[in-house]
Amino acid sequence: MEQRVSTVTPRGICFDLDGTLVDSLPDIIDSFLHGFTHHGLPAPSVAEVRALIGQPLEAMYTRFAPEHATTLCVAYREHYPLNFHRRSRPFPGVERVLRTLRERGYLLAVATTKRGDMARRFVDAMGLGGLLHHVQGTDGFPHKPAPDVIHHALKALGTGGLWMVGDTTLDLRAGQAAGLKTYAVTWGTHAHEELATATPDELQPDLERLLHHLPPLV
Ligand SMILES: [Mg+2]
């Protein structure tokens, strides 16, 4: 990555999407399990699926049915775009936190393992599109915990990064690899104990504490 000149104040904040900004896990799990039912295959439990959320779709299906992973991915990609908004909604206070950070002068991006086209549709459907400066999907480069998606997001924002906010250890390790401070939120995929193993700078039940770290820039 090209280094920004030191006189430019970094003001980029990166957020994971599913389980961090949006409570989307029920719709994702429904679509994930749909493929098994549709093809008459034995389905894993919700808990087994939940434990893998945050990994790429192909990797998740390979864990349960390696010989059917490609077929199941196709089924998911047909089902999810038609059903992704049924139960999903932003977590409490997310819009206000994002709006406040924008007003304070920060640049905000999503950095998700979702594909870019689906991530943008999802952000807009949840009413968050106008609050984010950029939505970065993972298209054709290594997924988290590799830092690539964060590097792409910050490049699009045109600034250095300050914090990576996420609900899994994958998010935290990606943020650390990109040289950002990391903020873990416990309302998503991974429990407090698991998130603690990645030693985030903050480990919180919601996003409120982020505002304490990020005062107005001007
Ligand atoms: Mg997540």
JSON list of C-alpha atoms and ligand atoms in Angstrom, two decimals:
[
{"chain": "A", "resi": 1, "resn": "MET", "atom": "CA", "xyz": [0.00, 0.00, 0.00]},
{"chain": "A", "resi": 2, "resn": "GLU", "atom": "CA", "xyz": [1.08, 3.52, -0.78]},
{"chain": "A", "resi": 3, "resn": "GLN", "atom": "CA", "xyz": [1.68, 5.52, 2.40]},
{"chain": "A", "resi": 4, "resn": "ARG", "atom": "CA", "xyz": [-0.24, 8.76, 2.88]},
{"chain": "A", "resi": 5, "resn": "VAL", "atom": "CA", "xyz": [1.89, 11.78, 3.64]},
{"chain": "A", "resi": 6, "resn": "SER", "atom": "CA", "xyz": [2.27, 12.29, 7.36]},
{"chain": "A", "resi": 7, "resn": "THR", "atom": "CA", "xyz": [0.77, 15.80, 7.37]},
{"chain": "A", "resi": 8, "resn": "VAL", "atom": "CA", "xyz": [-2.62, 14.38, 6.34]},
{"chain": "A", "resi": 9, "resn": "THR", "atom": "CA", "xyz": [-4.70, 13.40, 9.37]},
{"chain": "A", "resi": 10, "resn": "PRO", "atom": "CA", "xyz": [-6.08, 9.86, 8.99]},
{"chain": "A", "resi": 11, "resn": "ARG", "atom": "CA", "xyz": [-9.85, 9.88, 9.37]},
{"chain": "A", "resi": 12, "resn": "GLY", "atom": "CA", "xyz": [-11.04, 6.55, 8.00]},
{"chain": "A", "resi": 13, "resn": "ILE", "atom": "CA", "xyz": [-13.26, 4.21, 10.01]},
{"chain": "A", "resi": 14, "resn": "CYS", "atom": "CA", "xyz": [-14.00, 0.74, 8.61]},
{"chain": "A", "resi": 15, "resn": "PHE", "atom": "CA", "xyz": [-17.00, -1.32, 9.64]},
{"chain": "A", "resi": 16, "resn": "ASP", "atom": "CA", "xyz": [-17.80, -4.93, 9.01]},
{"chain": "A", "resi": 17, "resn": "LEU", "atom": "CA", "xyz": [-21.41, -5.21, 7.81]},
{"chain": "A", "resi": 18, "resn": "ASP", "atom": "CA", "xyz": [-23.19, -8.44, 8.85]},
{"chain": "A", "resi": 19, "resn": "GLY", "atom": "CA", "xyz": [-23.45, -8.78, 12.61]},
{"chain": "A", "resi": 20, "resn": "THR", "atom": "CA", "xyz": [-21.76, -5.41, 13.14]},
{"chain": "A", "resi": 21, "resn": "LEU", "atom": "CA", "xyz": [-23.95, -2.70, 11.57]},
{"chain": "A", "resi": 22, "resn": "VAL", "atom": "CA", "xyz": [-26.89, -4.92, 10.63]},
{"chain": "A", "resi": 23, "resn": "ASP", "atom": "CA", "xyz": [-28.57, -7.78, 12.46]},
{"chain": "A", "resi": 24, "resn": "SER", "atom": "CA", "xyz": [-28.66, -9.92, 9.33]},
{"chain": "A", "resi": 25, "resn": "LEU", "atom": "CA", "xyz": [-27.68, -13.34, 10.61]},
{"chain": "A", "resi": 26, "resn": "PRO", "atom": "CA", "xyz": [-31.22, -14.88, 10.62]},
{"chain": "A", "resi": 27, "resn": "ASP", "atom": "CA", "xyz": [-31.73, -14.11, 6.91]},
{"chain": "A", "resi": 28, "resn": "ILE", "atom": "CA", "xyz": [-28.23, -15.34, 6.02]},
{"chain": "A", "resi": 29, "resn": "ILE", "atom": "CA", "xyz": [-28.74, -18.59, 7.93]},
{"chain": "A", "resi": 30, "resn": "ASP", "atom": "CA", "xyz": [-32.18, -19.12, 6.35]},
{"chain": "A", "resi": 31, "resn": "SER", "atom": "CA", "xyz": [-30.70, -18.72, 2.86]},
{"chain": "A", "resi": 32, "resn": "PHE", "atom": "CA", "xyz": [-27.70, -20.87, 3.75]},
{"chain": "A", "resi": 33, "resn": "LEU", "atom": "CA", "xyz": [-29.95, -23.74, 4.90]},
{"chain": "A", "resi": 34, "resn": "HIS", "atom": "CA", "xyz": [-32.36, -23.32, 1.97]},
{"chain": "A", "resi": 35, "resn": "GLY", "atom": "CA", "xyz": [-29.87, -24.96, -0.42]},
{"chain": "A", "resi": 36, "resn": "PHE", "atom": "CA", "xyz": [-29.72, -28.16, 1.64]},
{"chain": "A", "resi": 37, "resn": "THR", "atom": "CA", "xyz": [-33.53, -28.45, 1.74]},
{"chain": "A", "resi": 38, "resn": "HIS", "atom": "CA", "xyz": [-33.85, -27.53, -1.94]},
{"chain": "A", "resi": 39, "resn": "HIS", "atom": "CA", "xyz": [-31.45, -30.29, -2.97]},
{"chain": "A", "resi": 40, "resn": "GLY", "atom": "CA", "xyz": [-32.61, -32.88, -0.42]},
{"chain": "A", "resi": 41, "resn": "LEU", "atom": "CA", "xyz": [-29.32, -32.85, 1.49]},
{"chain": "A", "resi": 42, "resn": "PRO", "atom": "CA", "xyz": [-28.93, -33.28, 5.26]},
{"chain": "A", "resi": 43, "resn": "ALA", "atom": "CA", "xyz": [-28.67, -29.79, 6.75]},
{"chain": "A", "resi": 44, "resn": "PRO", "atom": "CA", "xyz": [-26.33, -28.61, 9.53]},
{"chain": "A", "resi": 45, "resn": "SER", "atom": "CA", "xyz": [-27.75, -26.99, 12.67]},
{"chain": "A", "resi": 46, "resn": "VAL", "atom": "CA", "xyz": [-28.20, -23.24, 13.02]},
{"chain": "A", "resi": 47, "resn": "ALA", "atom": "CA", "xyz": [-25.44, -23.21, 15.65]},
{"chain": "A", "resi": 48, "resn": "GLU", "atom": "CA", "xyz": [-23.03, -24.98, 13.29]},
{"chain": "A", "resi": 49, "resn": "VAL", "atom": "CA", "xyz": [-23.74, -22.45, 10.53]},
{"chain": "A", "resi": 50, "resn": "ARG", "atom": "CA", "xyz": [-23.57, -19.49, 12.88]},
{"chain": "A", "resi": 51, "resn": "ALA", "atom": "CA", "xyz": [-20.08, -20.49, 14.00]},
{"chain": "A", "resi": 52, "resn": "LEU", "atom": "CA", "xyz": [-18.78, -20.11, 10.44]},
{"chain": "A", "resi": 53, "resn": "ILE", "atom": "CA", "xyz": [-20.42, -16.79, 9.53]},
{"chain": "A", "resi": 54, "resn": "GLY", "atom": "CA", "xyz": [-17.87, -14.28, 8.36]},
{"chain": "A", "resi": 55, "resn": "GLN", "atom": "CA", "xyz": [-16.07, -16.79, 6.15]},
{"chain": "A", "resi": 56, "resn": "PRO", "atom": "CA", "xyz": [-16.66, -16.85, 2.38]},
{"chain": "A", "resi": 57, "resn": "LEU", "atom": "CA", "xyz": [-19.72, -18.80, 1.27]},
{"chain": "A", "resi": 58, "resn": "GLU", "atom": "CA", "xyz": [-17.74, -21.46, -0.59]},
{"chain": "A", "resi": 59, "resn": "ALA", "atom": "CA", "xyz": [-15.64, -22.20, 2.48]},
{"chain": "A", "resi": 60, "resn": "MET", "atom": "CA", "xyz": [-18.74, -22.52, 4.66]},
{"chain": "A", "resi": 61, "resn": "TYR", "atom": "CA", "xyz": [-20.47, -25.00, 2.33]},
{"chain": "A", "resi": 62, "resn": "THR", "atom": "CA", "xyz": [-17.25, -26.96, 1.87]},
{"chain": "A", "resi": 63, "resn": "ARG", "atom": "CA", "xyz": [-17.20, -27.63, 5.61]},
{"chain": "A", "resi": 64, "resn": "PHE", "atom": "CA", "xyz": [-20.58, -29.38, 5.49]},
{"chain": "A", "resi": 65, "resn": "ALA", "atom": "CA", "xyz": [-20.89, -30.82, 1.96]},
{"chain": "A", "resi": 66, "resn": "PRO", "atom": "CA", "xyz": [-17.64, -30.49, 0.01]},
{"chain": "A", "resi": 67, "resn": "GLU", "atom": "CA", "xyz": [-18.94, -32.40, -3.02]},
{"chain": "A", "resi": 68, "resn": "HIS", "atom": "CA", "xyz": [-22.00, -30.12, -3.28]},
{"chain": "A", "resi": 69, "resn": "ALA", "atom": "CA", "xyz": [-20.41, -26.77, -2.40]},
{"chain": "A", "resi": 70, "resn": "THR", "atom": "CA", "xyz": [-20.68, -25.27, -5.88]},
{"chain": "A", "resi": 71, "resn": "THR", "atom": "CA", "xyz": [-24.34, -26.28, -6.28]},
{"chain": "A", "resi": 72, "resn": "LEU", "atom": "CA", "xyz": [-25.20, -24.96, -2.81]},
{"chain": "A", "resi": 73, "resn": "CYS", "atom": "CA", "xyz": [-23.52, -21.63, -3.56]},
{"chain": "A", "resi": 74, "resn": "VAL", "atom": "CA", "xyz": [-25.70, -21.26, -6.65]},
{"chain": "A", "resi": 75, "resn": "ALA", "atom": "CA", "xyz": [-28.81, -22.00, -4.59]},
{"chain": "A", "resi": 76, "resn": "TYR", "atom": "CA", "xyz": [-27.79, -19.43, -1.97]},
{"chain": "A", "resi": 77, "resn": "ARG", "atom": "CA", "xyz": [-27.12, -16.75, -4.56]},
{"chain": "A", "resi": 78, "resn": "GLU", "atom": "CA", "xyz": [-30.59, -17.30, -6.03]},
{"chain": "A", "resi": 79, "resn": "HIS", "atom": "CA", "xyz": [-32.35, -17.32, -2.66]},
{"chain": "A", "resi": 80, "resn": "TYR", "atom": "CA", "xyz": [-30.54, -14.62, -0.66]},
{"chain": "A", "resi": 81, "resn": "PRO", "atom": "CA", "xyz": [-31.09, -11.63, -3.02]},
{"chain": "A", "resi": 82, "resn": "LEU", "atom": "CA", "xyz": [-34.85, -12.28, -2.87]},
{"chain": "A", "resi": 83, "resn": "ASN", "atom": "CA", "xyz": [-34.96, -12.77, 0.90]},
{"chain": "A", "resi": 84, "resn": "PHE", "atom": "CA", "xyz": [-32.07, -10.79, 2.40]},
{"chain": "A", "resi": 85, "resn": "HIS", "atom": "CA", "xyz": [-34.24, -8.08, 3.93]},
{"chain": "A", "resi": 86, "resn": "ARG", "atom": "CA", "xyz": [-36.99, -10.16, 5.52]},
{"chain": "A", "resi": 87, "resn": "ARG", "atom": "CA", "xyz": [-35.74, -10.01, 9.10]},
{"chain": "A", "resi": 88, "resn": "SER", "atom": "CA", "xyz": [-32.56, -7.92, 8.75]},
{"chain": "A", "resi": 89, "resn": "ARG", "atom": "CA", "xyz": [-32.34, -4.46, 10.27]},
{"chain": "A", "resi": 90, "resn": "PRO", "atom": "CA", "xyz": [-29.62, -2.13, 11.62]},
{"chain": "A", "resi": 91, "resn": "PHE", "atom": "CA", "xyz": [-28.72, -2.71, 15.26]},
{"chain": "A", "resi": 92, "resn": "PRO", "atom": "CA", "xyz": [-30.06, -0.09, 17.73]},
{"chain": "A", "resi": 93, "resn": "GLY", "atom": "CA", "xyz": [-28.23, 3.23, 17.54]},
{"chain": "A", "resi": 94, "resn": "VAL", "atom": "CA", "xyz": [-26.23, 2.41, 14.40]},
{"chain": "A", "resi": 95, "resn": "GLU", "atom": "CA", "xyz": [-27.71, 5.21, 12.27]},
{"chain": "A", "resi": 96, "resn": "ARG", "atom": "CA", "xyz": [-27.08, 7.76, 15.01]},
{"chain": "A", "resi": 97, "resn": "VAL", "atom": "CA", "xyz": [-23.48, 6.67, 15.57]},
{"chain": "A", "resi": 98, "resn": "LEU", "atom": "CA", "xyz": [-22.71, 6.78, 11.85]},
{"chain": "A", "resi": 99, "resn": "ARG", "atom": "CA", "xyz": [-24.37, 10.17, 11.45]},
{"chain": "A", "resi": 100, "resn": "THR", "atom": "CA", "xyz": [-22.48, 11.59, 14.43]},
{"chain": "A", "resi": 101, "resn": "LEU", "atom": "CA", "xyz": [-19.12, 10.33, 13.13]},
{"chain": "A", "resi": 102, "resn": "ARG", "atom": "CA", "xyz": [-19.85, 11.86, 9.70]},
{"chain": "A", "resi": 103, "resn": "GLU", "atom": "CA", "xyz": [-20.73, 15.19, 11.33]},
{"chain": "A", "resi": 104, "resn": "ARG", "atom": "CA", "xyz": [-17.47, 15.03, 13.28]},
{"chain": "A", "resi": 105, "resn": "GLY", "atom": "CA", "xyz": [-15.49, 14.82, 10.04]},
{"chain": "A", "resi": 106, "resn": "TYR", "atom": "CA", "xyz": [-14.67, 11.13, 9.75]},
{"chain": "A", "resi": 107, "resn": "LEU", "atom": "CA", "xyz": [-14.87, 9.09, 6.54]},
{"chain": "A", "resi": 108, "resn": "LEU", "atom": "CA", "xyz": [-16.85, 5.87, 6.90]},
{"chain": "A", "resi": 109, "resn": "ALA", "atom": "CA", "xyz": [-16.62, 2.65, 4.90]},
{"chain": "A", "resi": 110, "resn": "VAL", "atom": "CA", "xyz": [-18.02, -0.83, 5.04]},
{"chain": "A", "resi": 111, "resn": "ALA", "atom": "CA", "xyz": [-15.35, -3.52, 4.61]},
{"chain": "A", "resi": 112, "resn": "THR", "atom": "CA", "xyz": [-17.19, -6.81, 4.17]},
{"chain": "A", "resi": 113, "resn": "THR", "atom": "CA", "xyz": [-16.56, -10.35, 2.95]},
{"chain": "A", "resi": 114, "resn": "LYS", "atom": "CA", "xyz": [-19.85, -10.08, 1.01]},
{"chain": "A", "resi": 115, "resn": "ARG", "atom": "CA", "xyz": [-19.50, -9.54, -2.71]},
{"chain": "A", "resi": 116, "resn": "GLY", "atom": "CA", "xyz": [-19.49, -5.85, -3.62]},
{"chain": "A", "resi": 117, "resn": "ASP", "atom": "CA", "xyz": [-22.71, -5.80, -5.66]},
{"chain": "A", "resi": 118, "resn": "MET", "atom": "CA", "xyz": [-24.68, -7.60, -2.95]},
{"chain": "A", "resi": 119, "resn": "ALA", "atom": "CA", "xyz": [-23.14, -5.48, -0.19]},
{"chain": "A", "resi": 120, "resn": "ARG", "atom": "CA", "xyz": [-24.18, -2.22, -1.87]},
{"chain": "A", "resi": 121, "resn": "ARG", "atom": "CA", "xyz": [-27.75, -3.47, -2.44]},
{"chain": "A", "resi": 122, "resn": "PHE", "atom": "CA", "xyz": [-27.95, -4.59, 1.17]},
{"chain": "A", "resi": 123, "resn": "VAL", "atom": "CA", "xyz": [-26.62, -1.31, 2.60]},
{"chain": "A", "resi": 124, "resn": "ASP", "atom": "CA", "xyz": [-29.15, 0.66, 0.54]},
{"chain": "A", "resi": 125, "resn": "ALA", "atom": "CA", "xyz": [-32.03, -1.64, 1.52]},
{"chain": "A", "resi": 126, "resn": "MET", "atom": "CA", "xyz": [-31.16, -1.10, 5.20]},
{"chain": "A", "resi": 127, "resn": "GLY", "atom": "CA", "xyz": [-31.22, 2.69, 4.73]},
{"chain": "A", "resi": 128, "resn": "LEU", "atom": "CA", "xyz": [-27.52, 3.10, 5.50]},
{"chain": "A", "resi": 129, "resn": "GLY", "atom": "CA", "xyz": [-26.29, 4.06, 2.01]},
{"chain": "A", "resi": 130, "resn": "GLY", "atom": "CA", "xyz": [-26.47, 7.81, 2.67]},
{"chain": "A", "resi": 131, "resn": "LEU", "atom": "CA", "xyz": [-24.47, 7.49, 5.89]},
{"chain": "A", "resi": 132, "resn": "LEU", "atom": "CA", "xyz": [-21.45, 5.67, 4.43]},
{"chain": "A", "resi": 133, "resn": "HIS", "atom": "CA", "xyz": [-18.85, 7.19, 2.12]},
{"chain": "A", "resi": 134, "resn": "HIS", "atom": "CA", "xyz": [-17.93, 3.83, 0.58]},
{"chain": "A", "resi": 135, "resn": "VAL", "atom": "CA", "xyz": [-19.02, 0.18, 0.56]},
{"chain": "A", "resi": 136, "resn": "GLN", "atom": "CA", "xyz": [-16.14, -2.22, -0.09]},
{"chain": "A", "resi": 137, "resn": "GLY", "atom": "CA", "xyz": [-16.90, -5.85, -0.89]},
{"chain": "A", "resi": 138, "resn": "THR", "atom": "CA", "xyz": [-14.41, -8.69, -1.31]},
{"chain": "A", "resi": 139, "resn": "ASP", "atom": "CA", "xyz": [-14.16, -9.28, -5.05]},
{"chain": "A", "resi": 140, "resn": "GLY", "atom": "CA", "xyz": [-11.20, -11.27, -6.27]},
{"chain": "A", "resi": 141, "resn": "PHE", "atom": "CA", "xyz": [-8.72, -10.76, -3.44]},
{"chain": "A", "resi": 142, "resn": "PRO", "atom": "CA", "xyz": [-8.01, -12.55, -0.14]},
{"chain": "A", "resi": 143, "resn": "HIS", "atom": "CA", "xyz": [-10.77, -12.27, 2.46]},
{"chain": "A", "resi": 144, "resn": "LYS", "atom": "CA", "xyz": [-10.46, -11.32, 6.13]},
{"chain": "A", "resi": 145, "resn": "PRO", "atom": "CA", "xyz": [-8.37, -11.97, 8.21]},
{"chain": "A", "resi": 146, "resn": "ALA", "atom": "CA", "xyz": [-6.19, -10.70, 5.34]},
{"chain": "A", "resi": 147, "resn": "PRO", "atom": "CA", "xyz": [-6.20, -6.89, 5.43]},
{"chain": "A", "resi": 148, "resn": "ASP", "atom": "CA", "xyz": [-6.87, -6.44, 1.69]},
{"chain": "A", "resi": 149, "resn": "VAL", "atom": "CA", "xyz": [-10.52, -5.38, 2.00]},
{"chain": "A", "resi": 150, "resn": "ILE", "atom": "CA", "xyz": [-9.52, -2.66, 4.48]},
{"chain": "A", "resi": 151, "resn": "HIS", "atom": "CA", "xyz": [-6.72, -1.44, 2.21]},
{"chain": "A", "resi": 152, "resn": "HIS", "atom": "CA", "xyz": [-9.18, -1.23, -0.69]},
{"chain": "A", "resi": 153, "resn": "ALA", "atom": "CA", "xyz": [-11.71, 0.63, 1.45]},
{"chain": "A", "resi": 154, "resn": "LEU", "atom": "CA", "xyz": [-9.19, 3.18, 2.70]},
{"chain": "A", "resi": 155, "resn": "LYS", "atom": "CA", "xyz": [-7.86, 3.74, -0.79]},
{"chain": "A", "resi": 156, "resn": "ALA", "atom": "CA", "xyz": [-11.41, 4.48, -1.97]},
{"chain": "A", "resi": 157, "resn": "LEU", "atom": "CA", "xyz": [-11.89, 6.88, 0.96]},
{"chain": "A", "resi": 158, "resn": "GLY", "atom": "CA", "xyz": [-8.57, 8.55, 0.16]},
{"chain": "A", "resi": 159, "resn": "THR", "atom": "CA", "xyz": [-7.42, 8.63, 3.78]},
{"chain": "A", "resi": 160, "resn": "GLY", "atom": "CA", "xyz": [-5.53, 6.63, 6.39]},
{"chain": "A", "resi": 161, "resn": "GLY", "atom": "CA", "xyz": [-7.38, 4.33, 8.75]},
{"chain": "A", "resi": 162, "resn": "LEU", "atom": "CA", "xyz": [-8.08, 4.74, 12.48]},
{"chain": "A", "resi": 163, "resn": "TRP", "atom": "CA", "xyz": [-10.43, 1.94, 13.58]},
{"chain": "A", "resi": 164, "resn": "MET", "atom": "CA", "xyz": [-11.75, -1.37, 12.30]},
{"chain": "A", "resi": 165, "resn": "VAL", "atom": "CA", "xyz": [-15.08, -2.32, 13.87]},
{"chain": "A", "resi": 166, "resn": "GLY", "atom": "CA", "xyz": [-16.32, -5.91, 13.69]},
{"chain": "A", "resi": 167, "resn": "ASP", "atom": "CA", "xyz": [-18.16, -8.82, 15.29]},
{"chain": "A", "resi": 168, "resn": "THR", "atom": "CA", "xyz": [-15.66, -11.64, 14.61]},
{"chain": "A", "resi": 169, "resn": "THR", "atom": "CA", "xyz": [-12.01, -12.37, 15.28]},
{"chain": "A", "resi": 170, "resn": "LEU", "atom": "CA", "xyz": [-11.54, -12.29, 11.48]},
{"chain": "A", "resi": 171, "resn": "ASP", "atom": "CA", "xyz": [-12.45, -8.59, 11.48]},
{"chain": "A", "resi": 172, "resn": "LEU", "atom": "CA", "xyz": [-10.12, -7.87, 14.39]},
{"chain": "A", "resi": 173, "resn": "ARG", "atom": "CA", "xyz": [-7.14, -9.69, 12.88]},
{"chain": "A", "resi": 174, "resn": "ALA", "atom": "CA", "xyz": [-7.71, -7.95, 9.54]},
{"chain": "A", "resi": 175, "resn": "GLY", "atom": "CA", "xyz": [-7.81, -4.58, 11.31]},
{"chain": "A", "resi": 176, "resn": "GLN", "atom": "CA", "xyz": [-4.64, -5.34, 13.24]},
{"chain": "A", "resi": 177, "resn": "ALA", "atom": "CA", "xyz": [-2.89, -6.49, 10.03]},
{"chain": "A", "resi": 178, "resn": "ALA", "atom": "CA", "xyz": [-3.86, -3.16, 8.43]},
{"chain": "A", "resi": 179, "resn": "GLY", "atom": "CA", "xyz": [-2.40, -1.25, 11.40]},
{"chain": "A", "resi": 180, "resn": "LEU", "atom": "CA", "xyz": [-5.74, 0.01, 12.74]},
{"chain": "A", "resi": 181, "resn": "LYS", "atom": "CA", "xyz": [-7.14, 0.04, 16.26]},
{"chain": "A", "resi": 182, "resn": "THR", "atom": "CA", "xyz": [-9.82, -2.60, 16.65]},
{"chain": "A", "resi": 183, "resn": "TYR", "atom": "CA", "xyz": [-13.29, -2.38, 18.17]},
{"chain": "A", "resi": 184, "resn": "ALA", "atom": "CA", "xyz": [-15.22, -5.60, 18.82]},
{"chain": "A", "resi": 185, "resn": "VAL", "atom": "CA", "xyz": [-18.96, -5.59, 19.29]},
{"chain": "A", "resi": 186, "resn": "THR", "atom": "CA", "xyz": [-20.66, -8.53, 21.00]},
{"chain": "A", "resi": 187, "resn": "TRP", "atom": "CA", "xyz": [-24.14, -8.29, 19.43]},
{"chain": "A", "resi": 188, "resn": "GLY", "atom": "CA", "xyz": [-23.14, -10.30, 16.32]},
{"chain": "A", "resi": 189, "resn": "THR", "atom": "CA", "xyz": [-21.52, -13.63, 15.50]},
{"chain": "A", "resi": 190, "resn": "HIS", "atom": "CA", "xyz": [-18.75, -14.23, 18.06]},
{"chain": "A", "resi": 191, "resn": "ALA", "atom": "CA", "xyz": [-19.25, -14.21, 21.81]},
{"chain": "A", "resi": 192, "resn": "HIS", "atom": "CA", "xyz": [-17.28, -12.00, 24.21]},
{"chain": "A", "resi": 193, "resn": "GLU", "atom": "CA", "xyz": [-14.84, -14.78, 25.15]},
{"chain": "A", "resi": 194, "resn": "GLU", "atom": "CA", "xyz": [-13.92, -15.60, 21.56]},
{"chain": "A", "resi": 195, "resn": "LEU", "atom": "CA", "xyz": [-13.52, -11.93, 20.60]},
{"chain": "A", "resi": 196, "resn": "ALA", "atom": "CA", "xyz": [-11.27, -11.41, 23.62]},
{"chain": "A", "resi": 197, "resn": "THR", "atom": "CA", "xyz": [-8.78, -13.95, 22.24]},
{"chain": "A", "resi": 198, "resn": "ALA", "atom": "CA", "xyz": [-7.96, -11.46, 19.46]},
{"chain": "A", "resi": 199, "resn": "THR", "atom": "CA", "xyz": [-7.19, -8.72, 22.05]},
{"chain": "A", "resi": 200, "resn": "PRO", "atom": "CA", "xyz": [-9.19, -5.84, 20.54]},
{"chain": "A", "resi": 201, "resn": "ASP", "atom": "CA", "xyz": [-8.61, -2.30, 21.79]},
{"chain": "A", "resi": 202, "resn": "GLU", "atom": "CA", "xyz": [-12.31, -2.16, 22.73]},
{"chain": "A", "resi": 203, "resn": "LEU", "atom": "CA", "xyz": [-14.76, -4.99, 23.44]},
{"chain": "A", "resi": 204, "resn": "GLN", "atom": "CA", "xyz": [-18.26, -3.61, 23.89]},
{"chain": "A", "resi": 205, "resn": "PRO", "atom": "CA", "xyz": [-21.96, -4.58, 23.77]},
{"chain": "A", "resi": 206, "resn": "ASP", "atom": "CA", "xyz": [-22.73, -1.78, 21.26]},
{"chain": "A", "resi": 207, "resn": "LEU", "atom": "CA", "xyz": [-21.08, 1.01, 19.24]},
{"chain": "A", "resi": 208, "resn": "GLU", "atom": "CA", "xyz": [-21.49, 3.84, 21.77]},
{"chain": "A", "resi": 209, "resn": "ARG", "atom": "CA", "xyz": [-17.91, 3.72, 23.07]},
{"chain": "A", "resi": 210, "resn": "LEU", "atom": "CA", "xyz": [-16.61, 4.46, 19.57]},
{"chain": "A", "resi": 211, "resn": "LEU", "atom": "CA", "xyz": [-17.87, 8.04, 19.90]},
{"chain": "A", "resi": 212, "resn": "HIS", "atom": "CA", "xyz": [-15.72, 8.49, 23.02]},
{"chain": "A", "resi": 213, "resn": "HIS", "atom": "CA", "xyz": [-12.58, 7.73, 21.00]},
{"chain": "A", "resi": 214, "resn": "LEU", "atom": "CA", "xyz": [-13.48, 9.92, 18.03]},
{"chain": "A", "resi": 215, "resn": "PRO", "atom": "CA", "xyz": [-14.09, 13.57, 18.97]},
{"chain": "A", "resi": 216, "resn": "PRO", "atom": "CA", "xyz": [-14.86, 16.22, 16.33]},
{"chain": "A", "resi": 217, "resn": "LEU", "atom": "CA", "xyz": [-11.86, 16.65, 14.01]},
{"chain": "A", "resi": 218, "resn": "VAL", "atom": "CA", "xyz": [-12.12, 20.36, 13.36]},
{"chain": "B", "resi": 1, "resn": "MG", "atom": "MG", "xyz": [-19.62, -9.88, 10.64]}
]
